[in-house]
mmCIF file with all atom_site columns, C-alpha atoms in Angstrom:
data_model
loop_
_atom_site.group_PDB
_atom_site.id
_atom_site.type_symbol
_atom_site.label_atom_id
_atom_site.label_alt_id
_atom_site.label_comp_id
_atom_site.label_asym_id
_atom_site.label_entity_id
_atom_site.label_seq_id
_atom_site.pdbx_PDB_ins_code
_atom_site.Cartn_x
_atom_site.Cartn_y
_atom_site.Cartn_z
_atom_site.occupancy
_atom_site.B_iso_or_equiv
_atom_site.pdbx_formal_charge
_atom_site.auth_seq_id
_atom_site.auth_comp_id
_atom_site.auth_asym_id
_atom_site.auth_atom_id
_atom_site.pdbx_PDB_model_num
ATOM 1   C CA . UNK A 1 1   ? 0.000  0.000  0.000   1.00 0.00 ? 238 UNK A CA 1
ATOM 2   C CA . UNK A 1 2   ? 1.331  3.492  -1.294  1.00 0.00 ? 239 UNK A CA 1
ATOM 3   C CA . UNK A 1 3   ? 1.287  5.880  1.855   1.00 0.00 ? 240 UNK A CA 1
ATOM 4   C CA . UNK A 1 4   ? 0.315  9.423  0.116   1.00 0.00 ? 241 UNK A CA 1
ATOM 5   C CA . UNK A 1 5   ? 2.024  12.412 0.344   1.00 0.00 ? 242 UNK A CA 1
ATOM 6   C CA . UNK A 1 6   ? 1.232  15.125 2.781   1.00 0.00 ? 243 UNK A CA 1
ATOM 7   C CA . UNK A 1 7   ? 1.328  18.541 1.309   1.00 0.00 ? 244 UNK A CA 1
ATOM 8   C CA . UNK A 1 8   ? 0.381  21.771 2.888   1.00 0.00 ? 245 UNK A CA 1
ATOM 9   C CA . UNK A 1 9   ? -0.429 23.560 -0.803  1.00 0.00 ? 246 UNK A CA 1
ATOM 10  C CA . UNK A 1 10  ? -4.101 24.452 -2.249  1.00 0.00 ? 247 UNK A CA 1
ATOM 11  C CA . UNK A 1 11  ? -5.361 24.646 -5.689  1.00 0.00 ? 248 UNK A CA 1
ATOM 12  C CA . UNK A 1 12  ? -4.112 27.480 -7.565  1.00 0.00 ? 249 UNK A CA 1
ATOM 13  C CA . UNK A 1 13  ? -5.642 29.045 -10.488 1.00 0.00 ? 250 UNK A CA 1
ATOM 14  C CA . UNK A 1 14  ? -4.482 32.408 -11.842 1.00 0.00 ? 251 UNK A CA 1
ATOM 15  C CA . UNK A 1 15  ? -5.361 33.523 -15.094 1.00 0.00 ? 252 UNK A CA 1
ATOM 16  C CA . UNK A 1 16  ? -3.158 35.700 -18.478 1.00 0.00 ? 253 UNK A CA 1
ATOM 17  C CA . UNK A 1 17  ? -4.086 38.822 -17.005 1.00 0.00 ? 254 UNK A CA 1
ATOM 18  C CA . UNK A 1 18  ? -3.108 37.806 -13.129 1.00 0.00 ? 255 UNK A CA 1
ATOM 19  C CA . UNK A 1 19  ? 0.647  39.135 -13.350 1.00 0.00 ? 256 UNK A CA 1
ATOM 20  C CA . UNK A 1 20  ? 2.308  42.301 -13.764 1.00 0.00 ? 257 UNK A CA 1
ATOM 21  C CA . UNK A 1 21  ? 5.046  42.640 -16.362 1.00 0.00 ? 258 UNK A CA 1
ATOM 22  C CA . UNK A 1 22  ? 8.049  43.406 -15.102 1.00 0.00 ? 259 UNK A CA 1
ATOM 23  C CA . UNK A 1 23  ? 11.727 43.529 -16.799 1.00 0.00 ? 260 UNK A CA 1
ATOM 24  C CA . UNK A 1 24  ? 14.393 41.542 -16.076 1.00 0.00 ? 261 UNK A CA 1
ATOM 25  C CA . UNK A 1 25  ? 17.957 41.452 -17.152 1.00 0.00 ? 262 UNK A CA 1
ATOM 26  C CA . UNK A 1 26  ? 16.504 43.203 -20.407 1.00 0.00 ? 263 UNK A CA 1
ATOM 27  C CA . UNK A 1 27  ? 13.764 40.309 -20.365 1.00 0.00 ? 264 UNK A CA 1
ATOM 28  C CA . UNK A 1 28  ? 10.159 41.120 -20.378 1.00 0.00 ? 265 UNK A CA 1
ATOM 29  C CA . UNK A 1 29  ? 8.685  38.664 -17.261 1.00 0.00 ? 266 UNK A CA 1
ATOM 30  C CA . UNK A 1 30  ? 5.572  37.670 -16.225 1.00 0.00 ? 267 UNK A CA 1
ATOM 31  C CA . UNK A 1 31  ? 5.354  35.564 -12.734 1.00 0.00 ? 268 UNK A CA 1
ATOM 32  C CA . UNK A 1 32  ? 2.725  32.982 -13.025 1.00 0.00 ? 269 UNK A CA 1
ATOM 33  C CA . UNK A 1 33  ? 3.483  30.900 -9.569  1.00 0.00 ? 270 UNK A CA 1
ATOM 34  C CA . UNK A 1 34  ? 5.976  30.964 -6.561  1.00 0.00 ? 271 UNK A CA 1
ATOM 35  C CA . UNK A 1 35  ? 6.857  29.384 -3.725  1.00 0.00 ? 272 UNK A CA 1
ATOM 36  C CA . UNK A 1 36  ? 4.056  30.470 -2.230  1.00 0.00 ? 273 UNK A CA 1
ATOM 37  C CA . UNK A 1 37  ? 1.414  29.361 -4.503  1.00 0.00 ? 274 UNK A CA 1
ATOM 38  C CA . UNK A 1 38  ? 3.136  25.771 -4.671  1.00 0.00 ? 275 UNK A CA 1
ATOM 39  C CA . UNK A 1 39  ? 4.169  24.936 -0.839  1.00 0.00 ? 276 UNK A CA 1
ATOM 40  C CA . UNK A 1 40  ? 7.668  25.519 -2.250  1.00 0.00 ? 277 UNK A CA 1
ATOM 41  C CA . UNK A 1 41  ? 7.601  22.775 -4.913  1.00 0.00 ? 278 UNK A CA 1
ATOM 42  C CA . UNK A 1 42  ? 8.102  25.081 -7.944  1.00 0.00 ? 279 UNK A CA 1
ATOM 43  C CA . UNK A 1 43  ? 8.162  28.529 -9.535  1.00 0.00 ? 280 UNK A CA 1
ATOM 44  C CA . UNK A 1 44  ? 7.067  29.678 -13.355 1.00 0.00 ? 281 UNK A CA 1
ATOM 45  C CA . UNK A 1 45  ? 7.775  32.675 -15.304 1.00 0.00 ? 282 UNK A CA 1
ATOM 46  C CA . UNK A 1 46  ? 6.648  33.422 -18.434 1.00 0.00 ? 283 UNK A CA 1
ATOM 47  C CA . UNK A 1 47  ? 9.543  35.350 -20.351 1.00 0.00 ? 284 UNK A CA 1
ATOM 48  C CA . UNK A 1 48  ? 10.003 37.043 -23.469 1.00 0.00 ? 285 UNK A CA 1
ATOM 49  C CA . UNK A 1 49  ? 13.764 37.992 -24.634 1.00 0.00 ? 286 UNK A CA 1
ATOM 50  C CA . UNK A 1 50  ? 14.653 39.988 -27.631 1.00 0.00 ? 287 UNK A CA 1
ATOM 51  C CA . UNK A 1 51  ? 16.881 38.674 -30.120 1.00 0.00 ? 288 UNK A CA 1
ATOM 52  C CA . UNK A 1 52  ? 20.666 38.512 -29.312 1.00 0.00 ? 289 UNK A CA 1
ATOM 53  C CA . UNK A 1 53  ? 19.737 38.620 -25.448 1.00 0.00 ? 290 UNK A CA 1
ATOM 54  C CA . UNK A 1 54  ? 19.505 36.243 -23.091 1.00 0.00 ? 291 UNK A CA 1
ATOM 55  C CA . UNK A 1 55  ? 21.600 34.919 -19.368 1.00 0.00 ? 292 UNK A CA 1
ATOM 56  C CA . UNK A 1 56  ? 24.866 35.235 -18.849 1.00 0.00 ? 293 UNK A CA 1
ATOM 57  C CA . UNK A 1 57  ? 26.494 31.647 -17.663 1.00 0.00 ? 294 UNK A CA 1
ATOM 58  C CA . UNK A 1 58  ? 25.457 30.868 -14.367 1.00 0.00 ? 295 UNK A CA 1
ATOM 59  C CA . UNK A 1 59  ? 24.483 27.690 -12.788 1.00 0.00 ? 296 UNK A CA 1
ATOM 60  C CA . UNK A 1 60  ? 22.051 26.844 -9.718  1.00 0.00 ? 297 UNK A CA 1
ATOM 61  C CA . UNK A 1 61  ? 22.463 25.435 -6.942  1.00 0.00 ? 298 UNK A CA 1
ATOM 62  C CA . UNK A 1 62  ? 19.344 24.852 -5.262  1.00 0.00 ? 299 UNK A CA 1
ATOM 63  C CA . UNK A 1 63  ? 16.825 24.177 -8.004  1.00 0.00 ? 300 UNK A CA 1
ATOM 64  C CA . UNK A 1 64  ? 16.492 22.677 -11.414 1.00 0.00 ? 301 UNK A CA 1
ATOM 65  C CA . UNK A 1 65  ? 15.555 24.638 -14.569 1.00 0.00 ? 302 UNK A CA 1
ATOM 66  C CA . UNK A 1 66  ? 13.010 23.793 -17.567 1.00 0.00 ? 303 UNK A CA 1
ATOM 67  C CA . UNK A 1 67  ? 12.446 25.490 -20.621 1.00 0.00 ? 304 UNK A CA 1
ATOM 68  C CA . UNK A 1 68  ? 9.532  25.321 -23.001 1.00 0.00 ? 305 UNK A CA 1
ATOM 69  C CA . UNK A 1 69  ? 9.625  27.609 -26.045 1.00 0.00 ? 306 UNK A CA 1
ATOM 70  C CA . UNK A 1 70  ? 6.623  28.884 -27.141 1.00 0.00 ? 307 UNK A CA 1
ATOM 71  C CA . UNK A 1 71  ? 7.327  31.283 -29.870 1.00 0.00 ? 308 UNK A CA 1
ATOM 72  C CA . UNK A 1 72  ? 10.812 31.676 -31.462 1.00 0.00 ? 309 UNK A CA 1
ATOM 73  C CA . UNK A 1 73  ? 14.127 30.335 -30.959 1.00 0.00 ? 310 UNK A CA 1
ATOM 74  C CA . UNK A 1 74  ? 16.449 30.505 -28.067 1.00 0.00 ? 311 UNK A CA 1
ATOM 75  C CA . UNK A 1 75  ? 20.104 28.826 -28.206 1.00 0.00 ? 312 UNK A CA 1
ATOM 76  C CA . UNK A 1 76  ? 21.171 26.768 -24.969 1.00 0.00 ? 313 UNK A CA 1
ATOM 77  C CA . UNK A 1 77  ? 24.925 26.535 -23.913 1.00 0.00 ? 314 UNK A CA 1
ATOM 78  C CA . UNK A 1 78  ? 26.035 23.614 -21.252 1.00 0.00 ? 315 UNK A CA 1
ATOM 79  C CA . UNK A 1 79  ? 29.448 21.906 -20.559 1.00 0.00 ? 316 UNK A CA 1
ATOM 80  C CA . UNK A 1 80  ? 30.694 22.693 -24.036 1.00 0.00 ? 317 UNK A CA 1
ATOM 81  C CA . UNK A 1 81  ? 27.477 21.583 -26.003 1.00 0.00 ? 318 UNK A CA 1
ATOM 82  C CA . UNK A 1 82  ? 24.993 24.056 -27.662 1.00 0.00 ? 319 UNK A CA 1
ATOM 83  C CA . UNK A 1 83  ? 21.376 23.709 -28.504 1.00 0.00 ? 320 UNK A CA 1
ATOM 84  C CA . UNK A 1 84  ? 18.807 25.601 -30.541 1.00 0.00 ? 321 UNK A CA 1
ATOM 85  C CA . UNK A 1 85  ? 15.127 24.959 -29.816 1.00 0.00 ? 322 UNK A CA 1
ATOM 86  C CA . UNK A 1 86  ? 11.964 26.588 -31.641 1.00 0.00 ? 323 UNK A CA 1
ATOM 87  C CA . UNK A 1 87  ? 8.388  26.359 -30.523 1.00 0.00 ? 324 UNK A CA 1
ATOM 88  C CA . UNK A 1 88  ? 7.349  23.438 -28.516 1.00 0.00 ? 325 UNK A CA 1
ATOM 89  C CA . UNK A 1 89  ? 11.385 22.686 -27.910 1.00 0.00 ? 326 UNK A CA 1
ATOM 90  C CA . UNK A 1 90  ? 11.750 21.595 -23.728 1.00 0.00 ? 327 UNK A CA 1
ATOM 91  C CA . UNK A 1 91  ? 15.166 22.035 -22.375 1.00 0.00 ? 328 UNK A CA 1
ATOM 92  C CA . UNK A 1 92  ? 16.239 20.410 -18.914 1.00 0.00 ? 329 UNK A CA 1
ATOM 93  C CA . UNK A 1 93  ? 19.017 21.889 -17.034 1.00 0.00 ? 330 UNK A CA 1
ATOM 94  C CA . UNK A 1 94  ? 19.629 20.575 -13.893 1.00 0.00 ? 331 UNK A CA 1
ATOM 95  C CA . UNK A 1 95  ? 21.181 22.065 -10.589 1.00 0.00 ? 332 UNK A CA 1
ATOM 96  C CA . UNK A 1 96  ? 24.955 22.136 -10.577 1.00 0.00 ? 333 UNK A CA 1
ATOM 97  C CA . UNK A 1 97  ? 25.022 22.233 -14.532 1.00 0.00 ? 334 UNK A CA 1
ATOM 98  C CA . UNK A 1 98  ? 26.838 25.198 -15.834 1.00 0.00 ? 335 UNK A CA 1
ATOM 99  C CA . UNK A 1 99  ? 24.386 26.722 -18.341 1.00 0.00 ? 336 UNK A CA 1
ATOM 100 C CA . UNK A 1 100 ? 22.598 29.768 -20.223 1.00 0.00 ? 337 UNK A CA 1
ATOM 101 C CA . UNK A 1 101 ? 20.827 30.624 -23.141 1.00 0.00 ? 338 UNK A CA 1
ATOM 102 C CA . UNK A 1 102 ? 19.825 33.464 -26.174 1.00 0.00 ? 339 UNK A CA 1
ATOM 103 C CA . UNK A 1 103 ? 17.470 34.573 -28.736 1.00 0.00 ? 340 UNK A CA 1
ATOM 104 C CA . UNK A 1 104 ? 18.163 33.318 -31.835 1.00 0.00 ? 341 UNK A CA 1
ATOM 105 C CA . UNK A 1 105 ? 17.237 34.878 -34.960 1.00 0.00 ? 342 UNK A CA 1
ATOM 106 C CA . UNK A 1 106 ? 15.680 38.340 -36.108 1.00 0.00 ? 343 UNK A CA 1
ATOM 107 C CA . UNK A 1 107 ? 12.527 37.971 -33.409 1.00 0.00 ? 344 UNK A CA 1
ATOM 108 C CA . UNK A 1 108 ? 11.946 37.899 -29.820 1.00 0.00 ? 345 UNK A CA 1
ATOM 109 C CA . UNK A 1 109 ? 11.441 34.411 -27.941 1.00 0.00 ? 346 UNK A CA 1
ATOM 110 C CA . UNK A 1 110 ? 8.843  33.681 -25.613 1.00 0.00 ? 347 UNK A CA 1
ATOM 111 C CA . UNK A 1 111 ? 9.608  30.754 -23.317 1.00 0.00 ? 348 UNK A CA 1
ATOM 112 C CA . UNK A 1 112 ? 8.131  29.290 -20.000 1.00 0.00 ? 349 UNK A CA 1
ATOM 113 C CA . UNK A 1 113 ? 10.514 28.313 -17.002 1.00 0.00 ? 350 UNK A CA 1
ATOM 114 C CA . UNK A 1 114 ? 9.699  26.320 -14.565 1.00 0.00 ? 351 UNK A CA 1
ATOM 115 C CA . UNK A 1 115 ? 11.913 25.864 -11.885 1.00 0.00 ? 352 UNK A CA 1
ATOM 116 C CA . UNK A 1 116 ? 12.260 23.212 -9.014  1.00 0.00 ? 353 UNK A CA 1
ATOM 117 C CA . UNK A 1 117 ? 11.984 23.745 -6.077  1.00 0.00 ? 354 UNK A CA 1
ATOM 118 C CA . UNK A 1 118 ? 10.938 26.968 -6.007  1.00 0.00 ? 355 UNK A CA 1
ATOM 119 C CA . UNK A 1 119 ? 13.057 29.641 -4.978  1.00 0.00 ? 356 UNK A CA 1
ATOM 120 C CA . UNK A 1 120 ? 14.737 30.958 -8.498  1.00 0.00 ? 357 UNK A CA 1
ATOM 121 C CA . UNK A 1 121 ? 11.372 33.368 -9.200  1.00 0.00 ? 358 UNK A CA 1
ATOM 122 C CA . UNK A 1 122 ? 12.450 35.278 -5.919  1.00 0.00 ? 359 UNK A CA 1
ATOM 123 C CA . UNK A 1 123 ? 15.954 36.253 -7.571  1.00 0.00 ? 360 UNK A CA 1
ATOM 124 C CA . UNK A 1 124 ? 14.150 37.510 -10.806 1.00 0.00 ? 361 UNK A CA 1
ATOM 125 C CA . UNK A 1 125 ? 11.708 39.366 -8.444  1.00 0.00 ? 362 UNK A CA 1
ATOM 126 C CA . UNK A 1 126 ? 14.994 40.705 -6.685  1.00 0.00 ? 363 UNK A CA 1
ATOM 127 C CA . UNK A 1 127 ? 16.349 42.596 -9.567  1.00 0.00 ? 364 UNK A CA 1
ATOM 128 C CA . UNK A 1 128 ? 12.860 43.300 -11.715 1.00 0.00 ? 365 UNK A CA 1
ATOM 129 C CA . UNK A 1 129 ? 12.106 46.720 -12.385 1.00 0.00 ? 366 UNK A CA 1
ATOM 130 C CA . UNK A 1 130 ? 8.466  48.106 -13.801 1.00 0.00 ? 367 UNK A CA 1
ATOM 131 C CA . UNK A 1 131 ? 10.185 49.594 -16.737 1.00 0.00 ? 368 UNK A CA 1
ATOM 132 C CA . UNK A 1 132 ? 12.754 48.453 -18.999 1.00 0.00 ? 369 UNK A CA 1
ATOM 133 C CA . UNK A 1 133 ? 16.621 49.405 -17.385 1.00 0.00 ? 370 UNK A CA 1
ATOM 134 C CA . UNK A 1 134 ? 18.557 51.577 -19.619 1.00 0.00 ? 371 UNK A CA 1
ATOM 135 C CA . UNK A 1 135 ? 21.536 50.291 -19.545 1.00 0.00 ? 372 UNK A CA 1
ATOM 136 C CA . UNK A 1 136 ? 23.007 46.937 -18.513 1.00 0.00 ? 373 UNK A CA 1
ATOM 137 C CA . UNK A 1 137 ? 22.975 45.321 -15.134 1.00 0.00 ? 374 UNK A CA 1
ATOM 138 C CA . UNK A 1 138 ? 25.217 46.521 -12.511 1.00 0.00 ? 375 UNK A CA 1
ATOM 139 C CA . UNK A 1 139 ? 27.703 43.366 -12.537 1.00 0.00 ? 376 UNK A CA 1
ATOM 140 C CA . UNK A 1 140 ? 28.669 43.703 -8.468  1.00 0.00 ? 377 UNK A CA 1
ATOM 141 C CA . UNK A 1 141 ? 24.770 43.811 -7.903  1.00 0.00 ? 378 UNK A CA 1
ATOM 142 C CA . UNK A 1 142 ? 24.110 40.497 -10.119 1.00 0.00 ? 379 UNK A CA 1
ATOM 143 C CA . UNK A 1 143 ? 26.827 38.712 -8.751  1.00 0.00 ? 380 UNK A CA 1
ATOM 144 C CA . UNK A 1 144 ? 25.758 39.705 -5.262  1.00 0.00 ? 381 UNK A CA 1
ATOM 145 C CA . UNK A 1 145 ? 22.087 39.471 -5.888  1.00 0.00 ? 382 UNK A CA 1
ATOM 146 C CA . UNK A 1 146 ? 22.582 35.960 -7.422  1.00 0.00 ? 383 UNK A CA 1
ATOM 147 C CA . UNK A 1 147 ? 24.604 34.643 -4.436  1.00 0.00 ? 384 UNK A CA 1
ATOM 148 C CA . UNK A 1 148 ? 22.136 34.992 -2.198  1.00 0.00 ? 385 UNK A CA 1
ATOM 149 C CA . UNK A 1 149 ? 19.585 32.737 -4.207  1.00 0.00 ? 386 UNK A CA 1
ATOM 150 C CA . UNK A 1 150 ? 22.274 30.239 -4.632  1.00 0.00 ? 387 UNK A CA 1
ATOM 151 C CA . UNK A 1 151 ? 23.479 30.777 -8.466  1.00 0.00 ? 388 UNK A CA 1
ATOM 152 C CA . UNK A 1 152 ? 27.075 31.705 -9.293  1.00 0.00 ? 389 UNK A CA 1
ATOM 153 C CA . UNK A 1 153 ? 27.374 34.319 -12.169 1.00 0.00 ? 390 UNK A CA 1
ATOM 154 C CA . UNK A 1 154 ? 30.068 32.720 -14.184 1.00 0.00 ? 391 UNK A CA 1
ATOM 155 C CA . UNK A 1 155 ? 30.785 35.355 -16.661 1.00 0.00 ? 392 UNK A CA 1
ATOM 156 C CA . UNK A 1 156 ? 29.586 35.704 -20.216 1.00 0.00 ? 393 UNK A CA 1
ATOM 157 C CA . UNK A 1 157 ? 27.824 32.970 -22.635 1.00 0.00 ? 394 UNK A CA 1
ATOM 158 C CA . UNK A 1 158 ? 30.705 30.790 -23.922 1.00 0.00 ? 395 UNK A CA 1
ATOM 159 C CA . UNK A 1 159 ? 31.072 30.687 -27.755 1.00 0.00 ? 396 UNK A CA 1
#
């Protein structure tokens, strides 16, 4: 007999319109679910990067990360491999996996990306503003920012 698992999360339903946009790392970002929606289990952000942006080359240490593209293409680095995936394309990076990713291409990629356990959506939330920055991050603030949610900023996307 399976014994089932106790969890202390309810049903939650949010809707296109639920979420403010904010802008992160020159990413438009929508946050769909956190840790608190999800008793910690996992976070989603909706994301839409312009072409020739993306991370820089980081990796996690507390969570895993998922992408699903829903509209363009976005390029994937990790360990020396690269990756290009267009609509419906799912990407798996787990914790402790050097990684990052860009646009592709002439248009803007939308992407979901889910992240387990939760935890990563509070670093984006961290350094989101309401309106797109005009310049580029402040690296000291990244790296500091980033440290605290348990990712190491490794420098720029390898090529």
């Amino acid at each position: 007999m399976e014994t089932p698992l106790v969890t202390m999360a309810s049903p939650f339903i949010t809707t296109l319109h639920d979420s403010t946009v904010q802008w992160f790392l020159g990413n438009q970002v929508w946050q769909r679910a956190g840790g608190a929606q999800t008793d910690g289990e996992a976070g989603l952000i909706e994301q839409i990067t312009p072409p020739g942006l993306g991370s820089p080359y980081h990796v996690h240490h507390r969570e895993d990360e998922m992408f699903y593209v829903l509209e363009g293409e976005l390029r994937f680095f990790s360990e020396g491999q690269t990756w290009v995936l267009g609509p419906g394309g799912f990407a798996f990076l787990p914790r402790n996996v050097p990684h990052g990713f860009r646009t592709e291409g002439n248009t803007a990629a939308r992407s979901l990306l889910l992240v387990t356990p939760a935890g990563f959506e509070g670093f984006v939330q961290a350094l989101s503003t309401s309106e797109p920055a005009a310049g580029p991050p402040d690296l000291d603030i990244l790296v500091a920012t980033a440290a605290r949610f348990g990712l190491d900023i490794l420098g720029p996307l390898p090529e």
